[in-house]
Coordinates of C-alpha atoms in Angstrom, one line a residue:
M1 CA 41.6 16.4 16.5
S2 CA 39.2 14.1 18.5
S3 CA 36.7 17.0 18.1
N4 CA 36.8 17.1 15.0
I5 CA 36.4 13.3 14.5
Q6 CA 33.4 13.2 16.6
S7 CA 31.7 15.7 14.8
S8 CA 32.3 13.7 11.6
E9 CA 30.7 10.9 13.4
S10 CA 27.5 13.0 14.4
L11 CA 27.1 14.0 10.6
L12 CA 27.4 10.3 9.6
N13 CA 25.0 9.0 12.2
A14 CA 22.6 11.9 12.0
K15 CA 19.1 11.0 11.1
P16 CA 18.2 13.2 7.3
E17 CA 15.3 15.4 7.9
E18 CA 11.9 14.6 6.7
P19 CA 10.5 16.9 4.1
K20 CA 8.0 19.2 5.6
L21 CA 5.3 18.1 3.3
V22 CA 5.7 14.4 5.4
T23 CA 5.7 16.1 8.6
N24 CA 2.9 18.2 7.7
L25 CA 0.5 15.5 6.6
R26 CA 1.8 13.0 9.0
G27 CA -1.7 13.7 11.0
I28 CA -4.1 12.7 8.4
K29 CA -5.2 9.1 8.5
N30 CA -6.9 8.7 5.0
K31 CA -6.1 10.6 2.4
I32 CA -8.9 10.3 -0.6
M33 CA -9.0 12.4 -3.9
V34 CA -12.1 12.5 -5.9
M35 CA -11.7 12.8 -9.6
S36 CA -13.4 12.7 -13.0
G37 CA -12.4 12.3 -16.8
K38 CA -14.4 15.4 -17.7
G39 CA -16.0 18.5 -16.3
G40 CA -19.6 18.9 -15.5
V41 CA -20.0 15.6 -14.1
G42 CA -20.7 16.8 -10.6
K43 CA -17.4 15.9 -9.2
S44 CA -17.5 19.0 -6.8
T45 CA -20.7 17.9 -6.1
V46 CA -19.6 14.6 -4.5
S47 CA -16.7 15.8 -3.0
A48 CA -18.5 18.6 -0.9
N49 CA -21.3 16.3 0.1
L50 CA -18.8 13.5 1.0
A51 CA -17.0 15.8 3.3
A52 CA -20.2 17.1 4.6
A53 CA -21.5 13.6 5.6
L54 CA -18.5 12.4 7.1
A55 CA -18.4 15.1 9.5
E56 CA -22.0 14.7 10.3
R57 CA -20.9 11.0 11.4
G58 CA -18.4 12.7 13.8
Y59 CA -15.2 12.3 11.9
S60 CA -12.4 15.1 11.6
V61 CA -12.3 15.8 8.0
G62 CA -10.3 18.4 5.8
L63 CA -11.4 19.4 2.3
L64 CA -9.0 20.3 -0.6
D65 CA -10.2 22.4 -3.7
S66 CA -7.5 22.0 -5.8
D67 CA -9.1 23.0 -8.9
I68 CA -7.5 26.0 -9.5
H69 CA -8.9 27.5 -12.5
G70 CA -12.6 26.2 -11.2
P71 CA -12.8 26.6 -7.4
T72 CA -16.4 26.2 -6.1
I73 CA -15.8 24.7 -3.3
P74 CA -16.0 27.6 -0.9
K75 CA -19.2 28.4 -2.7
M76 CA -21.0 25.5 -1.9
F77 CA -20.1 26.0 2.1
G78 CA -21.4 29.6 2.0
V79 CA -17.5 30.7 3.0
E80 CA -16.6 32.4 0.0
N81 CA -16.1 35.7 1.2
E82 CA -14.2 34.6 4.2
K83 CA -10.2 34.7 4.2
P84 CA -7.9 32.3 6.0
M85 CA -5.8 33.2 8.8
V86 CA -1.9 32.5 9.4
S87 CA -0.7 31.1 12.7
E88 CA 2.8 30.0 13.7
K89 CA 2.0 26.4 12.3
G90 CA 0.9 27.8 9.1
I91 CA -1.8 28.7 7.0
V92 CA -4.8 28.3 9.0
P93 CA -7.8 26.7 6.7
V94 CA -11.5 27.9 6.7
K95 CA -13.7 26.2 9.4
V96 CA -17.0 25.1 8.4
N97 CA -18.1 23.9 11.7
D98 CA -16.5 21.7 14.3
Y99 CA -15.7 18.9 12.5
L100 CA -15.1 20.4 8.9
K101 CA -12.5 22.3 7.8
I102 CA -11.8 23.8 4.0
M103 CA -9.3 25.5 1.7
S104 CA -9.0 26.7 -1.9
I105 CA -7.6 29.3 -4.0
G106 CA -10.8 30.7 -4.1
L107 CA -10.5 31.7 -0.5
L108 CA -7.5 33.9 -1.5
L109 CA -8.3 35.7 -4.4
D110 CA -9.3 39.6 -4.4
S111 CA -13.0 39.0 -5.7
N112 CA -15.1 35.9 -6.2
D113 CA -14.8 37.1 -10.2
S114 CA -11.1 37.1 -10.6
P115 CA -9.8 34.5 -12.8
V116 CA -6.6 32.5 -12.1
I117 CA -4.4 33.0 -15.3
W118 CA -1.7 30.9 -14.2
R119 CA 1.0 28.4 -16.3
G120 CA 1.3 24.6 -14.9
P121 CA 4.6 25.5 -12.3
A122 CA 2.4 28.2 -10.5
K123 CA -0.3 25.8 -10.4
M124 CA 2.0 23.2 -8.9
S125 CA 3.4 25.7 -6.8
A126 CA 0.0 26.7 -5.2
I127 CA -0.8 23.0 -4.5
K128 CA 2.6 22.3 -3.0
Q129 CA 1.8 24.9 -0.7
F130 CA -2.0 23.7 0.0
L131 CA 0.0 20.5 1.2
E132 CA 2.8 21.8 3.0
E133 CA 2.0 24.9 4.4
V134 CA -1.4 24.5 5.5
D135 CA -2.0 23.7 9.2
W136 CA -4.7 20.6 8.6
G137 CA -3.7 18.9 12.2
V138 CA -5.0 15.9 13.0
L139 CA -7.7 14.4 10.4
D140 CA -9.7 11.1 10.1
Y141 CA -10.0 11.9 6.3
L142 CA -8.6 14.8 3.9
I143 CA -10.9 14.8 0.8
I144 CA -9.2 16.2 -2.4
D145 CA -12.0 17.7 -4.8
L146 CA -9.7 17.0 -8.3
P147 CA -10.1 19.1 -11.3
P148 CA -11.1 17.1 -14.6
G149 CA -8.9 15.2 -16.5
T150 CA -5.6 13.3 -16.1
G151 CA -2.8 16.2 -15.8
D152 CA -0.7 17.9 -13.8
E153 CA -2.8 18.7 -10.9
P154 CA -3.6 15.0 -10.5
L155 CA -0.7 13.6 -11.2
S156 CA 1.4 15.9 -8.7
I157 CA -1.1 15.5 -5.7
S158 CA -0.9 11.9 -6.2
Q159 CA 3.4 12.1 -6.6
L160 CA 3.5 14.8 -3.5
I161 CA 1.5 12.7 -1.1
G162 CA 2.9 9.0 -2.3
N163 CA 0.5 7.2 0.0
M164 CA -3.2 8.0 -1.2
T165 CA -5.5 5.8 0.7
G166 CA -7.8 5.6 -2.2
A167 CA -9.6 7.7 -5.2
I168 CA -13.4 8.0 -5.8
V169 CA -14.2 8.1 -9.8
V170 CA -17.2 10.1 -11.0
T171 CA -19.0 10.0 -13.8
T172 CA -22.3 10.6 -15.8
P173 CA -24.2 7.9 -17.7
Q174 CA -23.9 9.0 -21.3
E175 CA -21.4 7.5 -23.7
V176 CA -18.9 10.9 -24.1
A177 CA -18.3 11.1 -20.4
L178 CA -17.6 7.3 -19.9
T179 CA -15.1 7.5 -22.7
S180 CA -13.1 10.0 -20.4
V181 CA -13.8 7.9 -17.0
R182 CA -12.4 4.8 -18.4
K183 CA -8.7 7.1 -18.8
S184 CA -9.0 8.1 -15.4
L185 CA -9.6 4.4 -14.2
N186 CA -6.5 3.7 -15.9
F187 CA -4.7 6.7 -14.7
A188 CA -5.6 5.8 -11.1
K189 CA -4.0 1.9 -11.9
I190 CA -0.9 3.8 -13.4
I191 CA 0.1 6.0 -10.6
K192 CA -1.1 3.2 -8.1
V193 CA -3.8 4.5 -6.3
P194 CA -6.6 2.1 -5.2
V195 CA -10.2 3.1 -6.9
I196 CA -12.7 3.0 -3.9
G197 CA -15.1 2.7 -6.8
M198 CA -17.5 4.7 -9.3
V199 CA -19.9 7.3 -8.8
E200 CA -22.8 7.4 -11.4
N201 CA -24.3 11.3 -11.2
M202 CA -27.6 12.6 -12.8
S203 CA -28.7 8.9 -13.2
G204 CA -32.1 9.6 -14.3
I205 CA -34.9 11.9 -13.0
V206 CA -37.8 11.3 -11.2
C207 CA -41.0 13.0 -13.4
P208 CA -42.9 14.8 -10.5
H209 CA -46.2 14.1 -12.4
C210 CA -46.4 10.1 -12.4
N211 CA -43.2 9.4 -10.9
E212 CA -41.8 7.6 -13.7
K213 CA -37.6 7.7 -13.7
I214 CA -36.6 8.9 -17.1
Y215 CA -33.1 7.9 -18.0
V216 CA -31.5 11.5 -19.6
F217 CA -28.3 10.2 -20.4
G218 CA -29.3 6.9 -20.9
S219 CA -28.2 4.0 -18.9
G220 CA -25.8 0.8 -18.3
G221 CA -22.7 2.1 -19.4
V222 CA -21.1 2.9 -16.0
A223 CA -22.0 -0.7 -14.5
K224 CA -20.0 -2.0 -17.7
A225 CA -17.2 0.3 -16.9
A226 CA -17.4 -0.9 -13.9
E227 CA -17.2 -4.5 -14.6
D228 CA -14.6 -4.0 -17.2
F229 CA -12.2 -2.8 -14.8
G230 CA -13.2 -4.4 -11.8
V231 CA -14.2 -1.5 -9.6
K232 CA -17.5 -1.4 -7.6
V233 CA -20.4 1.1 -8.2
L234 CA -20.7 2.7 -4.9
G235 CA -24.2 4.8 -5.9
T236 CA -26.3 5.9 -8.5
L237 CA -27.7 9.5 -7.6
P238 CA -30.6 10.7 -9.5
I239 CA -30.9 14.2 -10.6
E240 CA -32.9 16.3 -8.0
T241 CA -33.1 19.9 -8.0
E242 CA -32.8 20.6 -4.3
V243 CA -29.4 19.3 -4.3
A244 CA -28.3 21.6 -6.8
A245 CA -29.9 24.1 -4.6
A246 CA -28.1 23.4 -1.6
G247 CA -25.1 23.6 -3.2
D248 CA -25.8 27.4 -5.3
S249 CA -27.1 28.6 -1.1
G250 CA -24.1 27.3 0.5
H251 CA -25.8 24.4 2.4
V252 CA -24.4 21.3 1.1
H253 CA -26.1 18.5 2.8
I254 CA -28.2 20.8 4.8
D255 CA -31.4 21.2 3.0
I256 CA -31.3 18.1 1.2
K257 CA -34.4 16.0 2.5
S258 CA -33.1 12.7 3.9
D259 CA -36.1 10.8 2.5
S260 CA -34.9 11.9 -1.0
E261 CA -33.9 9.1 -3.0
W262 CA -30.6 11.0 -3.8
Y263 CA -29.9 11.2 0.3
I264 CA -30.6 7.2 0.1
H265 CA -28.2 6.6 -2.8
F266 CA -25.4 9.1 -1.2
N267 CA -25.3 7.6 2.2
K268 CA -24.5 4.3 0.8
V269 CA -21.5 6.0 -1.3
V270 CA -20.2 7.2 2.3
D271 CA -21.0 4.1 4.0
A272 CA -18.8 2.2 1.4
V273 CA -15.8 5.0 2.1
E274 CA -16.3 4.1 5.9
E275 CA -16.4 0.3 4.8
F276 CA -13.0 0.8 2.5
V277 CA -10.5 2.4 5.2
K278 CA -11.7 0.0 7.7

């Protein structure tokens, strides 16, 4: 009889087991999602270069490519033909260097040309698995490259993680992009994720003949949106061919000249992220 009483007391006093997702992400200090209102604004370029730049500064960084239908991160780091291993602790992300590791659905496909034809539940299951079963280990930063928009993936990731450090919103200067980015800023407010700031990408191009800056997509709109929502513009990144070439060749943040206008302005974005988390 007494043993049954002791058994009942043990059950009452037992602490509930923590969800696997919580224990798996416990070693990550800062979780930052990079989002955009629409596609084609260079969000993945910002995500990849941010992760690479933080790793260059000596931080331990993970980069999660959560764009299920259009994964580009493996290509940008030149690891698209590598496959993740599996250990006792879970799926081992692909190592780019001693400070940076990545995970993407693109690393799990049979071919780089294979489309992912999945409905919402399958996508959500994959994203949960990336957070729950990938052995991220101890990280200073987990950068999450989100698909464009304010749909299933951003909502699910923010809800699953629950304690997101902040969000970076990427846009281009034209009015069409800004219409969408304002929705992203409101989305972050609704889900209670702090906005670290906005990045204005493709902010003009410098003429190679006369050095005059040409604002292909206009100017001023991003600063106005930032003012309306009370957020910072972290950097204005010009169009530079070597930035695109670095991503295409799998040499993110390696083949970009340190004295280029893009590099100088992008380092301001990295500085702002460091300052925010401090």
